[in-house]
């Protein structure tokens, strides 16, 4: 589908997300010929930029973060001629008049009624104010032409997410609201649907009868960097579990959709979220573990502890690591634990989903034939490795029946030569096309908070006594090992 003329506004235009992700994504879409013929991008912010300075600032981002740089001679310049900057205070309603002017000027020049995308790449506390002011623009009320993209975190807890949903749906039609979770735009995440629902071989065993447990690890090797201020209000549960990890869990656990209609897919995911067992406050300790990194050495370099980071309270009890055991109380998943963990400054950068199948019903081989029976395992590696591996037992060559787990691997790099689009490219294109399938619906966000809220509540009311409790470069606190080890299992990383 060819996109119609589009006017894009990026609130938080001078910020990090735009420089690292959004402008590079739009630039790559443009290089691929996927942007509309007529488009304009306006970054807004409080910084004083001329158009020229703003473009320079964005070009730095292209050179540092984009998968393709300014490669064809002059390509950036041509793309950048579509970009301008609007200095504004989001709390001054009169500043929004300039936006109305930009829209009508373009429409007059193009001779059409344009699509408009408002991208809110701003701190969550600014979203209500911007949305309210935007609604005064006539164009924003155009259900078919105007869309608003809201970055995560969507709210701070269940109550604030409900309020935000109420406010947004009073101002806009639900079909105009795009709640973004960039994990859903990752190729390897989208491929989970293909793996599960375009192949008949996995489906019959994709359930409690054959699956022992599921693990999701989203580990990072960086600390909070310069985002201490944001992170102090967030923590690992809000930053990663409420959104990215629960969305991954939905992809693994959802029932087969009847079609690829946006609401059909989202209904199936909502069903999963609704079926997640709510952890009782008095049981949080049994199901969830938190951690915070101390100072320590990584690769010969001394790194600061979380409490020493800029913008962080020296007594902070905010978690930089979280591990949780979830159960999904439906027919398919009854009794199957889903162990998830995420953290900053962990040993490896990896986002990995592991489906551990059950032991063969009868193991005829002598115990010494193999070190482990746990070979029946499917690993979906989201990043940085992008592959799917099926680990199974094979006979080691030789005169004895000795077993050895081997991998059958599908690797993106080996199978496809073409570079993959970044998540933000896919999602920005979807938002411009008006396809909300890979975005979160209001009800999903709320149920995800319902799942997380009891843990948040308990943790906030019971300050940790042992923080900091893990060293940078480790796999997190010991309690996280215990959470899974006491059930005879262990955390899995790629071999
Ligand atoms: C963001 C979080 O949503 O996801 C960050 O706010 C985190 O704290 C990031 O680093 C991880 O994204 P990715 O795509 O690098 O795995």
mmCIF file of N, CA, C and O and ligand atoms in Angstrom, residues 152 182-183 186 220 227 230-231 239-240 244 344 349 351 383, ligand 1:
data_model
loop_
_atom_site.group_PDB
_atom_site.id
_atom_site.type_symbol
_atom_site.label_atom_id
_atom_site.label_comp_id
_atom_site.label_asym_id
_atom_site.label_seq_id
_atom_site.Cartn_x
_atom_site.Cartn_y
_atom_site.Cartn_z
ATOM 1 N N UNK A 152 6.439 3.860 25.811
ATOM 2 C CA UNK A 152 6.394 3.288 27.141
ATOM 3 C C UNK A 152 7.289 4.103 28.080
ATOM 4 O O UNK A 152 8.169 4.795 27.576
ATOM 5 N N UNK A 182 8.660 -1.501 21.594
ATOM 6 C CA UNK A 182 9.504 -1.737 20.420
ATOM 7 C C UNK A 182 9.927 -3.201 20.267
ATOM 8 O O UNK A 182 10.290 -3.626 19.190
ATOM 9 N N UNK A 183 9.810 -3.997 21.337
ATOM 10 C CA UNK A 183 10.146 -5.413 21.185
ATOM 11 C C UNK A 183 9.243 -6.096 20.157
ATOM 12 O O UNK A 183 9.646 -7.040 19.498
ATOM 13 N N UNK A 186 10.628 -6.211 16.615
ATOM 14 C CA UNK A 186 11.858 -6.939 16.280
ATOM 15 C C UNK A 186 11.515 -8.119 15.367
ATOM 16 O O UNK A 186 10.563 -8.848 15.619
ATOM 17 N N UNK A 220 21.126 -7.326 30.009
ATOM 18 C CA UNK A 220 21.927 -6.269 29.394
ATOM 19 C C UNK A 220 23.281 -6.191 30.092
ATOM 20 O O UNK A 220 23.392 -6.479 31.283
ATOM 21 N N UNK A 227 20.593 7.536 32.411
ATOM 22 C CA UNK A 227 19.144 7.585 32.601
ATOM 23 C C UNK A 227 18.724 7.390 34.052
ATOM 24 O O UNK A 227 17.600 6.968 34.337
ATOM 25 N N UNK A 230 15.337 8.902 35.116
ATOM 26 C CA UNK A 230 14.182 8.109 34.654
ATOM 27 C C UNK A 230 14.079 6.809 35.432
ATOM 28 O O UNK A 230 13.013 6.421 35.919
ATOM 29 N N UNK A 231 15.217 6.143 35.590
ATOM 30 C CA UNK A 231 15.213 4.802 36.161
ATOM 31 C C UNK A 231 14.764 4.792 37.621
ATOM 32 O O UNK A 231 14.146 3.841 38.086
ATOM 33 N N UNK A 239 10.387 -1.108 33.759
ATOM 34 C CA UNK A 239 11.122 -0.786 32.540
ATOM 35 C C UNK A 239 11.073 -1.938 31.529
ATOM 36 O O UNK A 239 11.020 -1.705 30.328
ATOM 37 N N UNK A 240 11.105 -3.145 32.003
ATOM 38 C CA UNK A 240 11.241 -4.287 31.084
ATOM 39 C C UNK A 240 10.153 -5.362 31.227
ATOM 40 O O UNK A 240 9.754 -5.963 30.239
ATOM 41 N N UNK A 244 7.969 -5.306 27.724
ATOM 42 C CA UNK A 244 8.668 -6.180 26.774
ATOM 43 C C UNK A 244 8.533 -7.664 27.133
ATOM 44 O O UNK A 244 8.197 -8.496 26.292
ATOM 45 N N UNK A 344 20.261 -5.055 34.501
ATOM 46 C CA UNK A 344 21.364 -4.257 33.965
ATOM 47 C C UNK A 344 22.676 -4.847 34.478
ATOM 48 O O UNK A 344 22.712 -5.457 35.549
ATOM 49 N N UNK A 349 24.971 -9.899 27.123
ATOM 50 C CA UNK A 349 23.818 -9.256 26.504
ATOM 51 C C UNK A 349 23.073 -10.330 25.740
ATOM 52 O O UNK A 349 23.586 -10.913 24.797
ATOM 53 N N UNK A 351 18.831 -11.662 24.744
ATOM 54 C CA UNK A 351 17.398 -11.816 24.941
ATOM 55 C C UNK A 351 17.054 -13.182 24.376
ATOM 56 O O UNK A 351 17.248 -13.440 23.188
ATOM 57 N N UNK A 383 18.146 -11.575 20.416
ATOM 58 C CA UNK A 383 19.301 -10.716 20.149
ATOM 59 C C UNK A 383 20.388 -10.982 21.183
ATOM 60 O O UNK A 383 20.072 -11.513 22.241
HETATM 61 C C1 LIG B 1 13.959 0.056 26.804
HETATM 62 C C2 LIG B 1 14.348 0.247 28.239
HETATM 63 O O1 LIG B 1 12.564 -0.009 26.670
HETATM 64 O O2 LIG B 1 14.532 -1.144 26.324
HETATM 65 C C3 LIG B 1 15.858 0.257 28.398
HETATM 66 O O3 LIG B 1 13.805 1.457 28.732
HETATM 67 C C4 LIG B 1 16.452 -0.974 27.762
HETATM 68 O O4 LIG B 1 16.228 0.327 29.764
HETATM 69 C C5 LIG B 1 15.936 -1.157 26.348
HETATM 70 O O5 LIG B 1 17.857 -0.816 27.742
HETATM 71 C C6 LIG B 1 16.404 -2.447 25.746
HETATM 72 O O6 LIG B 1 16.054 -2.478 24.394
HETATM 73 P P1 LIG B 1 16.882 -3.338 23.365
HETATM 74 O O7 LIG B 1 16.108 -3.206 22.081
HETATM 75 O O8 LIG B 1 18.243 -2.751 23.301
HETATM 76 O O9 LIG B 1 16.878 -4.717 23.908
#
